[in-house]
Coordinates of C-alpha atoms in Angstrom, one line a residue:
X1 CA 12.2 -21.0 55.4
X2 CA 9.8 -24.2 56.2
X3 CA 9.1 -27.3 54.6
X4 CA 6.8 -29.9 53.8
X5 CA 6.8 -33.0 55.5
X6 CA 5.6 -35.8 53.0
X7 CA 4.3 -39.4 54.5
X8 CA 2.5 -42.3 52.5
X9 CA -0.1 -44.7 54.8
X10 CA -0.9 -47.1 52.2
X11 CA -3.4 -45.0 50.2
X12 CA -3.4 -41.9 52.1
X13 CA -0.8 -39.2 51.5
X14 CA -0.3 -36.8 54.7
X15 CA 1.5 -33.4 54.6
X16 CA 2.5 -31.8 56.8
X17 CA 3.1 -27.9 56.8
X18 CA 6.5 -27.0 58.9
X19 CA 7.0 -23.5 59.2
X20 CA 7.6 -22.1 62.6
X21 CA 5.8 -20.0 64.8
X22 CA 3.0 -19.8 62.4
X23 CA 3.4 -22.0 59.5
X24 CA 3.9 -18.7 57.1
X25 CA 3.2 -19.3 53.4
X26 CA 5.9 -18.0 51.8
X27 CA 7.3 -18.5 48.3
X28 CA 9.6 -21.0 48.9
X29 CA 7.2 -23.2 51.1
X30 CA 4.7 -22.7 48.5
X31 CA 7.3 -24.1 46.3
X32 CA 7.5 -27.0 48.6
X33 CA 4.1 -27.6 48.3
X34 CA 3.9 -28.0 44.5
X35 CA 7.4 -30.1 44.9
X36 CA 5.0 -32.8 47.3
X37 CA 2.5 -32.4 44.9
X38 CA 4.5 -33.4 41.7
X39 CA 5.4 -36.5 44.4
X40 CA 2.4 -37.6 45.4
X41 CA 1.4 -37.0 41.4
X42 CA 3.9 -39.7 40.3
X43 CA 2.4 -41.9 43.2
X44 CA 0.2 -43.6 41.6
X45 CA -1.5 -45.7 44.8
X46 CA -2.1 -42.5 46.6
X47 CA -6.0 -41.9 47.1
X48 CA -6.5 -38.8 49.0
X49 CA -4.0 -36.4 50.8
X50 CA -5.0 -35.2 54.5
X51 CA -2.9 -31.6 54.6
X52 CA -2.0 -30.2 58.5
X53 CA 0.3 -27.7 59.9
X54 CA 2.5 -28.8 62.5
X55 CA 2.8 -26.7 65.7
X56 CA 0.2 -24.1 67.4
X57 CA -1.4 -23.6 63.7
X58 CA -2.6 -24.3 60.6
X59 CA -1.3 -21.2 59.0
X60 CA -1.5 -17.9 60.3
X61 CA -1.1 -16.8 56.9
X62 CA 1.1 -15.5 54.3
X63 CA 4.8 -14.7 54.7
X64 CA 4.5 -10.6 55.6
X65 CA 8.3 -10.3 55.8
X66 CA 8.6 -11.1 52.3
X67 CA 6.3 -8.6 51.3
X68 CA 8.9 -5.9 52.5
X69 CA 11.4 -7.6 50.0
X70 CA 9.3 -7.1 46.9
X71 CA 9.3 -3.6 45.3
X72 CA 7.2 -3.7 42.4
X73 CA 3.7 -4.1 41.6
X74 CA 4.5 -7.0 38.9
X75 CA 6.4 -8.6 41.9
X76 CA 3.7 -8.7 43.7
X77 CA 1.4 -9.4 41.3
X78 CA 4.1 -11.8 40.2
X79 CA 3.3 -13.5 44.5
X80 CA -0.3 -13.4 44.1
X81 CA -0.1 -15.4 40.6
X82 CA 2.1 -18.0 42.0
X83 CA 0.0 -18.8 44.9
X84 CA -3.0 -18.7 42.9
X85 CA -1.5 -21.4 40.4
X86 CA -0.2 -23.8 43.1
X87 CA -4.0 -23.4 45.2
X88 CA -5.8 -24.2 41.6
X89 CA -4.1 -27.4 41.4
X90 CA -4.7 -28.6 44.8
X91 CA -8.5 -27.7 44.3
X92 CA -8.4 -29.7 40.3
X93 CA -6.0 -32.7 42.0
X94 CA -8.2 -36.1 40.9
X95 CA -8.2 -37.0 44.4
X96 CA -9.8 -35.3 47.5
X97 CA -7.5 -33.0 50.1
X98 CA -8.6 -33.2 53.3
X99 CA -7.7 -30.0 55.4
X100 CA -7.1 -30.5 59.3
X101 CA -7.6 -26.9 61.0
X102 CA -6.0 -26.2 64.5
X103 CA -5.5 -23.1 65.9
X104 CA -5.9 -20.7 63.0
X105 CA -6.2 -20.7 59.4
X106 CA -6.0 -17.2 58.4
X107 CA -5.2 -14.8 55.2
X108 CA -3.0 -17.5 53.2
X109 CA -3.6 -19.9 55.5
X110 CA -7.4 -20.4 55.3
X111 CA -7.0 -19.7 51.4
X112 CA -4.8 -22.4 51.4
X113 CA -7.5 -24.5 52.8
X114 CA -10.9 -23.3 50.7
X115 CA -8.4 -24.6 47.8
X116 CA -8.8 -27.9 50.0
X117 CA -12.1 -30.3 49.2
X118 CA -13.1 -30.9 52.5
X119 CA -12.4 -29.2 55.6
X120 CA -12.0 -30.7 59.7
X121 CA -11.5 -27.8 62.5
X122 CA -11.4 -28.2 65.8
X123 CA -13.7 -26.5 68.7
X124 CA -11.3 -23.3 69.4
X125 CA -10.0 -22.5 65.3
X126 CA -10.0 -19.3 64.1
X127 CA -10.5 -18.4 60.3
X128 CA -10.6 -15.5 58.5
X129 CA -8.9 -12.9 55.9
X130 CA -7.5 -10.3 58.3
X131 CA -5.6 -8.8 54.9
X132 CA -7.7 -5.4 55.2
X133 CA -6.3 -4.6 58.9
X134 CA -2.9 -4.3 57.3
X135 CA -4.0 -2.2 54.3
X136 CA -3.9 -5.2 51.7
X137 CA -6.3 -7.0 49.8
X138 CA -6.6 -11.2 49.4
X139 CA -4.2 -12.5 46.8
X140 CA -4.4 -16.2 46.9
X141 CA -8.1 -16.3 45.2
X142 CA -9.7 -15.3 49.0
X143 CA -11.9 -13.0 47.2
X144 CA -13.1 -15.8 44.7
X145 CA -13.6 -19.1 46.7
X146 CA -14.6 -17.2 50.0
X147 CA -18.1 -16.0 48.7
X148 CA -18.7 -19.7 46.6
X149 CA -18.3 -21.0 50.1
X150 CA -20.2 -18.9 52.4
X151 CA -22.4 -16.5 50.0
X152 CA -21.7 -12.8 49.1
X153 CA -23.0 -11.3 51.7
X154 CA -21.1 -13.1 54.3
X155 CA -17.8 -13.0 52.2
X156 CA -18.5 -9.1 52.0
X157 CA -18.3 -8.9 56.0
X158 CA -15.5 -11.5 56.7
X159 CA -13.2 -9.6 54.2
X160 CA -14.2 -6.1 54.9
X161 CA -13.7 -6.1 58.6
X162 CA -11.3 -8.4 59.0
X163 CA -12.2 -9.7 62.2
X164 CA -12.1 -14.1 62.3
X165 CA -15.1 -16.4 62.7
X166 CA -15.1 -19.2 65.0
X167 CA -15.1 -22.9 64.0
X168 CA -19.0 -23.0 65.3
X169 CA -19.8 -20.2 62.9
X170 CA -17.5 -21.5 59.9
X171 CA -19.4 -24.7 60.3
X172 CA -22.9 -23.4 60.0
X173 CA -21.7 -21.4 57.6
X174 CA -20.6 -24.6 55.0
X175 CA -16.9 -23.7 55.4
X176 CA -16.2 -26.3 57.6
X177 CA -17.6 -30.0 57.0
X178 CA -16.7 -31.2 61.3
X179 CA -15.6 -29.7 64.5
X180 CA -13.7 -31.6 66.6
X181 CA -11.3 -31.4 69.4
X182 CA -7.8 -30.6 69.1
X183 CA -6.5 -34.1 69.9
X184 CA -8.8 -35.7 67.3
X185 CA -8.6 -33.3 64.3
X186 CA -5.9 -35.3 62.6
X187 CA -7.5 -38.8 63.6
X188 CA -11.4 -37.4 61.5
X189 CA -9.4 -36.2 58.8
X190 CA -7.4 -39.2 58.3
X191 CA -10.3 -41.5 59.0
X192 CA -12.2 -39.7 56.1
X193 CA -9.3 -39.8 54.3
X194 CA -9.0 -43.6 54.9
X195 CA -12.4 -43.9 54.1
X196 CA -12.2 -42.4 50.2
X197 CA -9.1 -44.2 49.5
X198 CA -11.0 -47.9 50.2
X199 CA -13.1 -46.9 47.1
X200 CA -11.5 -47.2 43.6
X201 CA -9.3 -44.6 42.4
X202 CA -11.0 -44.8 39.0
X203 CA -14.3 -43.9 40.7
X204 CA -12.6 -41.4 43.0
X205 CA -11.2 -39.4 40.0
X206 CA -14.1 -39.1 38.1
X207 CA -16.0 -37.5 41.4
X208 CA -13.5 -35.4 41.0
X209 CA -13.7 -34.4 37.8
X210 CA -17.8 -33.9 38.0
X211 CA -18.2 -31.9 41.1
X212 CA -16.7 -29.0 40.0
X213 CA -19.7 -28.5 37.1
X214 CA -22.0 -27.5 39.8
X215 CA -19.9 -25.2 41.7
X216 CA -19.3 -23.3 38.3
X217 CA -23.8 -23.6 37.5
X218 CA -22.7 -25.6 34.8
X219 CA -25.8 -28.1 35.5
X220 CA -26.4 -29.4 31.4
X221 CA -23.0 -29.7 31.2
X222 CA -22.3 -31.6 34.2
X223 CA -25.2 -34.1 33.9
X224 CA -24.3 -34.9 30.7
X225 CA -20.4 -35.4 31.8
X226 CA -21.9 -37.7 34.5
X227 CA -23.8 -39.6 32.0
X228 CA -21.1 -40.1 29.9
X229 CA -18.7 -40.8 32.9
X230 CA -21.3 -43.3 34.0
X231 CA -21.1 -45.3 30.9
X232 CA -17.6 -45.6 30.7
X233 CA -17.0 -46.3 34.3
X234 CA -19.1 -49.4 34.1
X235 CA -16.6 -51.1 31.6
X236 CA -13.8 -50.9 34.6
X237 CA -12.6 -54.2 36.5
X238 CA -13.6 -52.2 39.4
X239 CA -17.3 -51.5 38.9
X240 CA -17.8 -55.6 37.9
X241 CA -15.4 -56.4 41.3
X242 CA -17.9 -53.4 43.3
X243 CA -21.2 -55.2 41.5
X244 CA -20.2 -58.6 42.0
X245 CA -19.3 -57.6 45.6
X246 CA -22.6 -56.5 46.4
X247 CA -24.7 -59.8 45.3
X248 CA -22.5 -61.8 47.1
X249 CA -22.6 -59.5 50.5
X250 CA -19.0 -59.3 51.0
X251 CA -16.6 -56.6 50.7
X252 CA -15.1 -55.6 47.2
X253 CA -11.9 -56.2 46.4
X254 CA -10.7 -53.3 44.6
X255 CA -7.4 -53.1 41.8
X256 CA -7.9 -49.4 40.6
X257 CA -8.3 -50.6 37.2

């Protein structure tokens, strides 16, 4: 069935996907997933989450054994709906996911980490949405996020043949943000992590809240949200600390307030 391990390092939040051979995504590890979630939601310190599989992958995917379980179309409609839910809320989280891709992140598995905000894979990764090759179609929002990520065209060919990309490609193509090696892809990921989570979480979750206008051409709306945010975020303990910080050339002392 799988789990997912949950570990706190001060402000960074690490989970770890446990679901041997290939870290399947099925229901009841995508129920673990939202589970960790809820916890790190009720942790208020946590900053940013680094998410890695534990083994030879990533995720190779969805569970395909479960799929022969399932007998009607509202049931697996019922699947796709679920995952979709649980992927939205890792992609509107406040705070940043950082992905760490080894081996392969395919099908579910890469889905699972374009619902991520930023993406590490190392030198010999595979990604791609093989779902086609078995006479299936995306159901975790593949068909959605895949072309914002790499363009139309592009998404058009990934998903219609099948066939994988390597992390060289997925990185000129914007789907990756680094390639690393395999012994350092959860060390970059972390250190990013680590990086966000020295900022303050008021400032972090207002990022987060602002990005998204762009990605969704909502420019007038977005600029005015930032305007606004701008204002307000200005009154915080933080942004006088971050200021005050700055004249004096030392480092801020952040409280989150």
């Amino acid at each position: 069935m799988g789990t997912i391990l949950y570990e706190l390092h001060q402000h960074v939040a690490t989970l770890t996907i446990q679901s041997p051979p290939a870290n399947a995504l099925s229901s009841n590890l995508l129920k673990a997933l939202s589970e960790r979630l809820d916890e790190i939601q009720r942790e208020e310190k946590v900053k940013a989450i680094v998410l890695k599989g534990e083994g030879r992958f990533f995720s190779a995917g969805a569970d395909i054994k479960e799929f022969t379980s399932l007998q009607e179309a509202s049931d697996y409609q019922s699947l796709s709906e679920f995952g979709q839910q649980i992927f939205d809320r890792i992609e509107n989280l406040s705070i940043p996911v950082i992905a760490a891709i080894h081996g392969a992140a395919l099908g579910g598995g890469l889905e699972l980490a374009m619902a991520c905000h930023i993406r590490i894979a190392t030198e010999s990764a595979k990604l791609g949405l093989p779902e086609l090759t078995l006479g299936i179609i995306p159901g975790f929002a593949g068909t959605q996020r895949l072309p914002q990520l790499v363009g139309t065209p592009k998404a058009y060919e990934m998903i219609l043949t099948g066939e994988p990309i390597s992390a060289k490609e997925a990185y000129q193509l914007g789907l990756v943000n680094q390639i690393t090696s395999e012994e350092e892809v959860f060390d970059v990921a972390f250190s990013i992590a680590s990086k966000i989570a020295a900022k303050s979480k008021p400032t972090i979750n207002r990022i987060m809240q602002l990005v998204p206008y762009a990605k969704n051409d909502n420019f007038a709306i977005g600029v005015k949200a930032e305007a606004k945010a701008f204002g307000e975020i200005f009154s915080s303990e933080d942004a006088k600390e971050g200021v005050q910080a700055f004249i004096e050339k030392r480092k801020p002392n952040f409280i989150d307030r």
